[in-house]
PDB file of C-alpha atoms and ligand atoms in Angstrom:
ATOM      1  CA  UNK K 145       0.000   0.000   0.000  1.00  0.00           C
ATOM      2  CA  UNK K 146       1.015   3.795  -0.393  1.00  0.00           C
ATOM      3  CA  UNK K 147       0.817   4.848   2.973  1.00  0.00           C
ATOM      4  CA  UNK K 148       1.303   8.712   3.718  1.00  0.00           C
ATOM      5  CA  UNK K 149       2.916   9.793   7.140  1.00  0.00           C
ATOM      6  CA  UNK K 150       1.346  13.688   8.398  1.00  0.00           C
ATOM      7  CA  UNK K 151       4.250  13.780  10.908  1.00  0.00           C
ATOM      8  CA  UNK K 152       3.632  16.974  13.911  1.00  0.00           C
ATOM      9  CA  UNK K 153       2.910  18.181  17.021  1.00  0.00           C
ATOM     10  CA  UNK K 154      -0.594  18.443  16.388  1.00  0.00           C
ATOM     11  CA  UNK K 155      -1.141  20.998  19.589  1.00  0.00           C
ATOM     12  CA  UNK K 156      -4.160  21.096  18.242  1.00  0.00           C
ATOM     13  CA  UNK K 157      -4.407  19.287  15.170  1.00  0.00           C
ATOM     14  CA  UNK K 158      -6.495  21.921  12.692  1.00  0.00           C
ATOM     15  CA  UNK K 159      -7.601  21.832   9.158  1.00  0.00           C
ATOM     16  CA  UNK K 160      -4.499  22.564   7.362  1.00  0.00           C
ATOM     17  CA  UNK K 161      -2.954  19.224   8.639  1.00  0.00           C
ATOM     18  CA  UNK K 162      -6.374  17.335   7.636  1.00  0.00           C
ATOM     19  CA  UNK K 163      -6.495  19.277   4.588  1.00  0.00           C
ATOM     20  CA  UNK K 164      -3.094  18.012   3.457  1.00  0.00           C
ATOM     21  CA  UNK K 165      -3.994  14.675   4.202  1.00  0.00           C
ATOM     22  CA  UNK K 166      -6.984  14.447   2.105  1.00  0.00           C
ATOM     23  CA  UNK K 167      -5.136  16.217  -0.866  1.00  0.00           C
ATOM     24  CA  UNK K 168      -2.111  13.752  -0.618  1.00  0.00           C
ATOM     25  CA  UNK K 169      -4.481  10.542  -0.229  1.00  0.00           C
ATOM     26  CA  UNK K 170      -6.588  12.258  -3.585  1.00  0.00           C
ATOM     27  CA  UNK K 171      -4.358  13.509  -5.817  1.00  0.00           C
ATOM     28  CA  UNK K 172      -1.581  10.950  -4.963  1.00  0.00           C
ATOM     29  CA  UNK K 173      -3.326   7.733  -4.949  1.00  0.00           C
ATOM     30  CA  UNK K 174      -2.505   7.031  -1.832  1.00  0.00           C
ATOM     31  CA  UNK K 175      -4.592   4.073   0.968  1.00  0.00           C
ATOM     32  CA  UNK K 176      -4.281   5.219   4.095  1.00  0.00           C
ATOM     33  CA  UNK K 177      -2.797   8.566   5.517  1.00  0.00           C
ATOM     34  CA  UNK K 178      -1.206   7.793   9.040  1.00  0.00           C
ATOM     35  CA  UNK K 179      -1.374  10.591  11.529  1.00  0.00           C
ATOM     36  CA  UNK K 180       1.688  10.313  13.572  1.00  0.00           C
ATOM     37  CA  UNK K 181       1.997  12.567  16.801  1.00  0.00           C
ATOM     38  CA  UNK K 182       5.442  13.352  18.389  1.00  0.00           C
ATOM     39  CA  UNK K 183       5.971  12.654  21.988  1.00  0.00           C
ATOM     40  CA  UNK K 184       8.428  15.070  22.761  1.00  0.00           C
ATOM     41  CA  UNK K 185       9.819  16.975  19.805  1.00  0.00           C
ATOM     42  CA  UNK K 186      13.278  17.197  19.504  1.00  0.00           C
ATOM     43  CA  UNK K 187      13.575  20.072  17.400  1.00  0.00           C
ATOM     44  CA  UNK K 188      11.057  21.946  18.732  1.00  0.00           C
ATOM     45  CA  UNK K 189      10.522  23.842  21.957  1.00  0.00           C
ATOM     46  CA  UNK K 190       6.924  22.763  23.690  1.00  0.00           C
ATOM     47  CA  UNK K 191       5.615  25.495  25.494  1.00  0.00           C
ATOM     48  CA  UNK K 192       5.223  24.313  28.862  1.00  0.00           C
ATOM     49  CA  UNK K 193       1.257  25.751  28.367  1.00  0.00           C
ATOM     50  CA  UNK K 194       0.537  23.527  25.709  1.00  0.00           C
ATOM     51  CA  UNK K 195      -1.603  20.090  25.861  1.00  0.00           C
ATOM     52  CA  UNK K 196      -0.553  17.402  27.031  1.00  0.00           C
ATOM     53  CA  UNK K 197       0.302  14.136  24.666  1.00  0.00           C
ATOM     54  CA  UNK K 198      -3.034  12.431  25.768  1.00  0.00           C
ATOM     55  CA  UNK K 199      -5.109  15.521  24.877  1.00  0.00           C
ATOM     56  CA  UNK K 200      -3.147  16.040  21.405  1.00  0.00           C
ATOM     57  CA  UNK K 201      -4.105  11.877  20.388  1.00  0.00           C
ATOM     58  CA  UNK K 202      -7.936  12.542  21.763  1.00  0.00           C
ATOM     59  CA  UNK K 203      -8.205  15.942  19.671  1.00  0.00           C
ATOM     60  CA  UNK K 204      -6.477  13.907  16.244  1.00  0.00           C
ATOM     61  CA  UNK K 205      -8.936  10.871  16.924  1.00  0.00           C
ATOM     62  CA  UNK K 206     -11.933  13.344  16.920  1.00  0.00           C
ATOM     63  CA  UNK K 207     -10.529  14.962  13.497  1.00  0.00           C
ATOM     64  CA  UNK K 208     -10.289  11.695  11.768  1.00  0.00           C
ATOM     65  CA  UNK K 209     -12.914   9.676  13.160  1.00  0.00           C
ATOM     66  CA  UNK K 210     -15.394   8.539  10.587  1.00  0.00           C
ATOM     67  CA  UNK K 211     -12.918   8.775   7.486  1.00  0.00           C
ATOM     68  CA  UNK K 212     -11.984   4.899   7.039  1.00  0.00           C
ATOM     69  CA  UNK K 213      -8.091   6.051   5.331  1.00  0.00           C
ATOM     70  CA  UNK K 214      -6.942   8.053   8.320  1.00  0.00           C
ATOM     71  CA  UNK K 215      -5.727   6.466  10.902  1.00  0.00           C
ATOM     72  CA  UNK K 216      -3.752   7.114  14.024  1.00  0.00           C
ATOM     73  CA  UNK K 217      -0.501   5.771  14.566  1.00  0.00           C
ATOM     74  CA  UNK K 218       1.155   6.201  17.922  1.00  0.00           C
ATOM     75  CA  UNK K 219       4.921   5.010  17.055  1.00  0.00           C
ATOM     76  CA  UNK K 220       6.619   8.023  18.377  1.00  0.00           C
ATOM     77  CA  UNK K 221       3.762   8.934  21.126  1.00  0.00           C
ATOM     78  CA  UNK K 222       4.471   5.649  22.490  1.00  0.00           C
ATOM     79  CA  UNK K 223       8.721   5.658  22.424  1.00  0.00           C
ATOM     80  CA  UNK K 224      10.175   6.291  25.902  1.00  0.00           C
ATOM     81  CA  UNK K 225      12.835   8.429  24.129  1.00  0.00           C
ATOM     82  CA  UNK K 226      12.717  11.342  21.645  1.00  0.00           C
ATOM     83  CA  UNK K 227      11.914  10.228  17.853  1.00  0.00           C
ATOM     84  CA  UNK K 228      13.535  11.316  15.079  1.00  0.00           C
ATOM     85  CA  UNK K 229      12.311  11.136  12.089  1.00  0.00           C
ATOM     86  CA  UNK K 230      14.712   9.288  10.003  1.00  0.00           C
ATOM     87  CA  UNK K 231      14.219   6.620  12.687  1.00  0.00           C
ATOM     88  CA  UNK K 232      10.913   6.077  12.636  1.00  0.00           C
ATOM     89  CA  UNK K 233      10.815   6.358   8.999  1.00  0.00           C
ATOM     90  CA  UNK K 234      13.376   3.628   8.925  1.00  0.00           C
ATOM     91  CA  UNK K 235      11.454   1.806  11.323  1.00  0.00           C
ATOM     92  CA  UNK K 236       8.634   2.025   9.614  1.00  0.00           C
ATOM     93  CA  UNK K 237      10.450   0.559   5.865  1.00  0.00           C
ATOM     94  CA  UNK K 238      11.399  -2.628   8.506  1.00  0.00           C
ATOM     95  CA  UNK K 239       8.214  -3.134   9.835  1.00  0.00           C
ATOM     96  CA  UNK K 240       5.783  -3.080   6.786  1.00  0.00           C
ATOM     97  CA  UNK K 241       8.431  -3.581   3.514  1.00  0.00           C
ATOM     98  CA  UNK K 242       4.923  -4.352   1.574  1.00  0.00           C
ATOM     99  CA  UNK K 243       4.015  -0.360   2.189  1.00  0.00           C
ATOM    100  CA  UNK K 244       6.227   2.729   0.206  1.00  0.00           C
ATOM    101  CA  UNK K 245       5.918   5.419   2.376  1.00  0.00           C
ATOM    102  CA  UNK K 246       5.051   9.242   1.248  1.00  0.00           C
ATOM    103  CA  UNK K 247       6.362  12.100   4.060  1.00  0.00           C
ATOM    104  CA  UNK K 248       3.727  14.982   4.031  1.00  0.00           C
ATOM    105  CA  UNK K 249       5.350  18.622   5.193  1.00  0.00           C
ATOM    106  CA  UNK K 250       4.309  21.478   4.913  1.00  0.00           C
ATOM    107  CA  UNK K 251       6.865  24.803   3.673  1.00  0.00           C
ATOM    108  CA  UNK K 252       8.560  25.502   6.524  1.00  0.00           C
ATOM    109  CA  UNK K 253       9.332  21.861   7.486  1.00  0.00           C
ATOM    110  CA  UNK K 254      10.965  21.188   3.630  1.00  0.00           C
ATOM    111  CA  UNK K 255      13.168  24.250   4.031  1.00  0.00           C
ATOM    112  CA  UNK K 256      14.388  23.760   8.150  1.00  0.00           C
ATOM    113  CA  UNK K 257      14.844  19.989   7.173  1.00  0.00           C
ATOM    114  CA  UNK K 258      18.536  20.147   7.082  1.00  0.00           C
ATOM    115  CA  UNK K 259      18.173  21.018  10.546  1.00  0.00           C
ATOM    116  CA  UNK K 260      16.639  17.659  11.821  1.00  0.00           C
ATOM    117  CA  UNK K 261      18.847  14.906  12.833  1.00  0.00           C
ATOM    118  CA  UNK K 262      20.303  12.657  10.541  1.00  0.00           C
ATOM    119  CA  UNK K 263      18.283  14.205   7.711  1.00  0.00           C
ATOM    120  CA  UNK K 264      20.036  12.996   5.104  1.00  0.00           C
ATOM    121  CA  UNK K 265      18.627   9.371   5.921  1.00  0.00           C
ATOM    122  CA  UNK K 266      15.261  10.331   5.325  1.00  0.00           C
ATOM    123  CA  UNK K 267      14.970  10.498   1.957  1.00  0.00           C
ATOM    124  CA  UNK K 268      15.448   6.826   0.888  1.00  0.00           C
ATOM    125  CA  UNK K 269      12.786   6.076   3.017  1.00  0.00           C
ATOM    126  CA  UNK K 270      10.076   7.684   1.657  1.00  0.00           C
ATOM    127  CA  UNK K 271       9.217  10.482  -0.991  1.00  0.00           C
ATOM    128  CA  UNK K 272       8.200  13.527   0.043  1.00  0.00           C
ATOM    129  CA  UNK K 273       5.244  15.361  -0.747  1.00  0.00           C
ATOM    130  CA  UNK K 274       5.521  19.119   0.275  1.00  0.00           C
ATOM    131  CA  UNK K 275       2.736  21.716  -0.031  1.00  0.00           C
ATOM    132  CA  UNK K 276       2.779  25.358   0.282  1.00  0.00           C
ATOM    133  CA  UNK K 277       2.480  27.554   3.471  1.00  0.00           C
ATOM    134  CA  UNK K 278       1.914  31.363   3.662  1.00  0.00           C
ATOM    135  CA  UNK K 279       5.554  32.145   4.250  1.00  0.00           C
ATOM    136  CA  UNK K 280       6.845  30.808   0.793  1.00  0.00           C
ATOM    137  CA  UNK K 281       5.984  31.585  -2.809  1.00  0.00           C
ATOM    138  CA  UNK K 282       5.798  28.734  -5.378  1.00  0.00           C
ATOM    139  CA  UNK K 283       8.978  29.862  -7.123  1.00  0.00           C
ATOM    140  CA  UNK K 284      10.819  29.679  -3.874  1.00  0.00           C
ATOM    141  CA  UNK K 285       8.853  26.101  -3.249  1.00  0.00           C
ATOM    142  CA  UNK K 286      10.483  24.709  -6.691  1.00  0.00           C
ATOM    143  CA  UNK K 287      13.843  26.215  -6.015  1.00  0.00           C
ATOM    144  CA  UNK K 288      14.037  24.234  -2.717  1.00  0.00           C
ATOM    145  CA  UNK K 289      13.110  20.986  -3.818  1.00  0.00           C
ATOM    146  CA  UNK K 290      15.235  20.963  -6.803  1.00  0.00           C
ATOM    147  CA  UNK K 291      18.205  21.856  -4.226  1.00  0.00           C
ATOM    148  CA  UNK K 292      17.034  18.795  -1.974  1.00  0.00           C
ATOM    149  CA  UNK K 293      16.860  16.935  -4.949  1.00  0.00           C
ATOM    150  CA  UNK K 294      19.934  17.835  -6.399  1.00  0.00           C
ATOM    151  CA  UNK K 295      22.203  18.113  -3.338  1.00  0.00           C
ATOM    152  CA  UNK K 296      20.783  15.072  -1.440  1.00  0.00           C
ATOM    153  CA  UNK K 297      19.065  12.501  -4.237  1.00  0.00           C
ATOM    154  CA  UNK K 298      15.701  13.528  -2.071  1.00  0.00           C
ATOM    155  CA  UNK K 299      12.454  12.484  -3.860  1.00  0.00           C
ATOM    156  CA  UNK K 300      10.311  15.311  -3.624  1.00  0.00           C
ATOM    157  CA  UNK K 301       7.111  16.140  -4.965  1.00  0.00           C
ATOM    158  CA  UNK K 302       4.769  19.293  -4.695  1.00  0.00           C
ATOM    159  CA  UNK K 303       1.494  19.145  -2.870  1.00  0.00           C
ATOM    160  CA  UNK K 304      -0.804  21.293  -4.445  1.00  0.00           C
ATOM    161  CA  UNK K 305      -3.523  22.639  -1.622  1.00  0.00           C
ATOM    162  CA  UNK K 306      -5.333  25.560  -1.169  1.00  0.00           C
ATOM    163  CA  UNK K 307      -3.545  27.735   1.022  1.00  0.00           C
ATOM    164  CA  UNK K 308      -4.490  28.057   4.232  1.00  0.00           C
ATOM    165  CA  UNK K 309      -2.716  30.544   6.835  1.00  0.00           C
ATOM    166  CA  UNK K 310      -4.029  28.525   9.617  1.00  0.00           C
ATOM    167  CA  UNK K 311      -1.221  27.366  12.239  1.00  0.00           C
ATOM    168  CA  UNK K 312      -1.688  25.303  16.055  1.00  0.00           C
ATOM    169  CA  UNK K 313      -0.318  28.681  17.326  1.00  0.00           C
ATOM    170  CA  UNK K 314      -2.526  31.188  16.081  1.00  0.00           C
ATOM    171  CA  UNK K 315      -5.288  28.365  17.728  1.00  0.00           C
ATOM    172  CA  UNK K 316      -3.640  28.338  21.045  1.00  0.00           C
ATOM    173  CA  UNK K 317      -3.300  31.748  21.278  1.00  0.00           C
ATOM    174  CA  UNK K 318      -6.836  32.502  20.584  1.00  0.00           C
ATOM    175  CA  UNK K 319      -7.986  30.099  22.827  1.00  0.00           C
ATOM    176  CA  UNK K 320      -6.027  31.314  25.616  1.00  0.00           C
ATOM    177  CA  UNK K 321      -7.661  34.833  25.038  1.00  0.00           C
ATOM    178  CA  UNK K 322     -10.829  32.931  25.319  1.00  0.00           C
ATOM    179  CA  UNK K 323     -11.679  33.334  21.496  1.00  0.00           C
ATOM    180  CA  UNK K 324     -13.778  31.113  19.322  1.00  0.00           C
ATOM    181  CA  UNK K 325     -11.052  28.826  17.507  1.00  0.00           C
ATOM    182  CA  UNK K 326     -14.462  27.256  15.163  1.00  0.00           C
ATOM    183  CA  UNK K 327     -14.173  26.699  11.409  1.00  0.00           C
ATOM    184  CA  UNK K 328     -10.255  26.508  11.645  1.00  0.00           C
ATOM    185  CA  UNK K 329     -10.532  22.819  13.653  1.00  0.00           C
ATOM    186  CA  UNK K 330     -13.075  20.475  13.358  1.00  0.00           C
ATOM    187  CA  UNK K 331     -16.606  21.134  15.377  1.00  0.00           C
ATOM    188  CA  UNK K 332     -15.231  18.041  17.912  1.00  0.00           C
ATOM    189  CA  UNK K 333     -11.783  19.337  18.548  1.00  0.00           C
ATOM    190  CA  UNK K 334     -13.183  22.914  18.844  1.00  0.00           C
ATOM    191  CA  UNK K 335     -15.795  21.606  21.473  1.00  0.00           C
ATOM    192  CA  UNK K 336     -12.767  19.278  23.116  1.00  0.00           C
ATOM    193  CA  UNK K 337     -10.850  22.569  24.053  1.00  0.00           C
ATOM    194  CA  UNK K 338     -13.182  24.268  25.369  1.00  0.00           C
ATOM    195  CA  UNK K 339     -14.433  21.569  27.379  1.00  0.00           C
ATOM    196  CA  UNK K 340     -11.095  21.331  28.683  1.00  0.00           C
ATOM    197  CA  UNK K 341     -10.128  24.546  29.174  1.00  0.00           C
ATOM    198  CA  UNK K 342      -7.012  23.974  26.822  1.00  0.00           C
ATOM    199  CA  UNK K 343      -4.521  26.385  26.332  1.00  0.00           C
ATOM    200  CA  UNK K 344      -5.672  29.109  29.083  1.00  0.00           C
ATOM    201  CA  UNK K 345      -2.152  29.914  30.792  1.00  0.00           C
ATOM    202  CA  UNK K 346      -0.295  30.698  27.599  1.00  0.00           C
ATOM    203  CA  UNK K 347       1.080  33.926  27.161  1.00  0.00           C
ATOM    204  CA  UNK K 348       0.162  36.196  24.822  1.00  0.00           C
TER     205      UNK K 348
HETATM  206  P1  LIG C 450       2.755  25.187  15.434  1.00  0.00           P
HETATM  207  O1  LIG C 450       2.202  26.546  15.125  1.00  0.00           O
HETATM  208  O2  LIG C 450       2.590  24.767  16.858  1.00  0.00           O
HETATM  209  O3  LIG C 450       4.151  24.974  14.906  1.00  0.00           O
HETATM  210  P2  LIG C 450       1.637  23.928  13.096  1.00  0.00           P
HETATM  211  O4  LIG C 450       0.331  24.495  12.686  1.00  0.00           O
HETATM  212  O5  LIG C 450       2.861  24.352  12.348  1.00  0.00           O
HETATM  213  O6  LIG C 450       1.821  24.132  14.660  1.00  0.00           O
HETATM  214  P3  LIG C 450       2.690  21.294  13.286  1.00  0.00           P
HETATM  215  O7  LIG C 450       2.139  20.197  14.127  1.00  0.00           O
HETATM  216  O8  LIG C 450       3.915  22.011  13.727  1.00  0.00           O
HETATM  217  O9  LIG C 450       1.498  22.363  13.072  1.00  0.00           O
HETATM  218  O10 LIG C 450       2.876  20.837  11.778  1.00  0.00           O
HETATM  219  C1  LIG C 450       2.914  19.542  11.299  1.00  0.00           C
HETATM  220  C2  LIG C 450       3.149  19.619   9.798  1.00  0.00           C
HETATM  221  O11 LIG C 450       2.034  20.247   9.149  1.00  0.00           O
HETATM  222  C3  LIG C 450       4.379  20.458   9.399  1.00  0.00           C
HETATM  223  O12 LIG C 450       5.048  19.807   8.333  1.00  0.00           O
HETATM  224  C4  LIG C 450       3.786  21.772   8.927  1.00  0.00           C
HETATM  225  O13 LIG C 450       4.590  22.380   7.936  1.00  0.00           O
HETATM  226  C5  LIG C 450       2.457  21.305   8.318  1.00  0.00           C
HETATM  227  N1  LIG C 450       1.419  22.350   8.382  1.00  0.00           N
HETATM  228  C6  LIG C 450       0.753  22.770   9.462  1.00  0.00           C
HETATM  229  N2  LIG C 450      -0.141  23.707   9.161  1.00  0.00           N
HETATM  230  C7  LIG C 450      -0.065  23.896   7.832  1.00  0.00           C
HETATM  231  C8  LIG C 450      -0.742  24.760   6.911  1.00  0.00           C
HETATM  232  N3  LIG C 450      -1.678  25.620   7.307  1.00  0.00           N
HETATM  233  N4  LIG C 450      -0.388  24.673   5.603  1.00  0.00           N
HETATM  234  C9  LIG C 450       0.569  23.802   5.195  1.00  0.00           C
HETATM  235  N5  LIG C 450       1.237  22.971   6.012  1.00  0.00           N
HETATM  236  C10 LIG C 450       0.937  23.009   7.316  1.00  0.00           C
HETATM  237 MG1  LIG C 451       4.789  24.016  13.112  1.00  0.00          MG
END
């Protein structure tokens, strides 16, 4: 199967990340999109005031529930020790050799990705698929993956989406000035924060 990996913190998970997901699994021909939470991201400071690992996989089960090709997958939530990608993705090759694996980023992960550990292993694991964000125009988009490409061997495709300037911080810091955060999660996550008073000690 072509399985595609939405890798993040998902603190909240909102409908950019689903968005992606749907366009990868459509326009790809992909089976199943695997959402797949970090437990403790290496490269990337936590704020102390954001939800907690159980409340990021009950918001991401809300989001997908009902749609039979996404699925949760709890490989790094579950490690004792920080994940790194290249790991998991080779991890993931051992495990299921039947499956070719497509990494969905979005901008800013395809051009900070020289940054994460080991990055070079990553791409002959998987091919990426990398879509837009509001920060980077498509020129700049093309000029980056034919870098990767060229520099590395990466396999790198471009995810055409809509943009959306949606981010998990723009969320949590509405919800932590007690704003509405509806239309930019799903009705179920949206109702899950507020229920749980999530994100109400950040500082904005
Ligand atoms: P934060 O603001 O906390 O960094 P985020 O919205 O960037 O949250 P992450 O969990 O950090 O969400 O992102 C997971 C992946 O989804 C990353 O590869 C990121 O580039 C991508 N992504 C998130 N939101 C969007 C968006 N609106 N458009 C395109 N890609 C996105
Ligand atoms: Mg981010």
């Amino acid at each position: 199967m072509k399985i595609g990996i939405m890798g993040g913190t998902f603190d909240p998970i909102h409908i950019g990340h689903l968005l992606l997901g749907e366009f990868a699994y459509e326009d790809f021909g992909l089976d199943e999109i695997w959402f797949l939470p970090n437990g403790n991201p290496p490269h990337k400071e936590t704020a102390d005031t954001g939800a907690s690992l159980d409340h990021r996989i009950k918001m991401i089960k809300r989001a997908i529930q009902g749609v039979s090709y996404f699925r949760l997958n709890l490989h790094e939530a579950n490690a004792s020790e920080h994940s790194y990608t290249y790991q998991t993705m080779r991890e993931f090759n051992q495990m299921f050799p039947e499956h070719e694996f497509y990494f969905i980023l979005g901008a800013d992960s395809l051009f900070s990705i020289e940054q994460w550990k080991y990055f070079r292993e990553i791409f002959p694991t998987c091919t990426i698929l990398a879509a837009m964000r509001d920060d980077k125009d498509a020129l700049e988009m093309q000029d980056q993956i034919l870098y990767l490409t060229e520099k590395y061997g990466a396999r790198i495709r471009l995810l055409q989406a809509p943009l959306l300037e949606i981010s998990s911080t723009v969320i949590r810091e509405r919800a932590s000035r007690n704003l509405g955060v509806r239309y930019m999660v799903p009705d179920s996550v949206a109702e899950y924060i507020k229920m749980n008073h999530l994100y109400k000690n950040e500082r904005s």
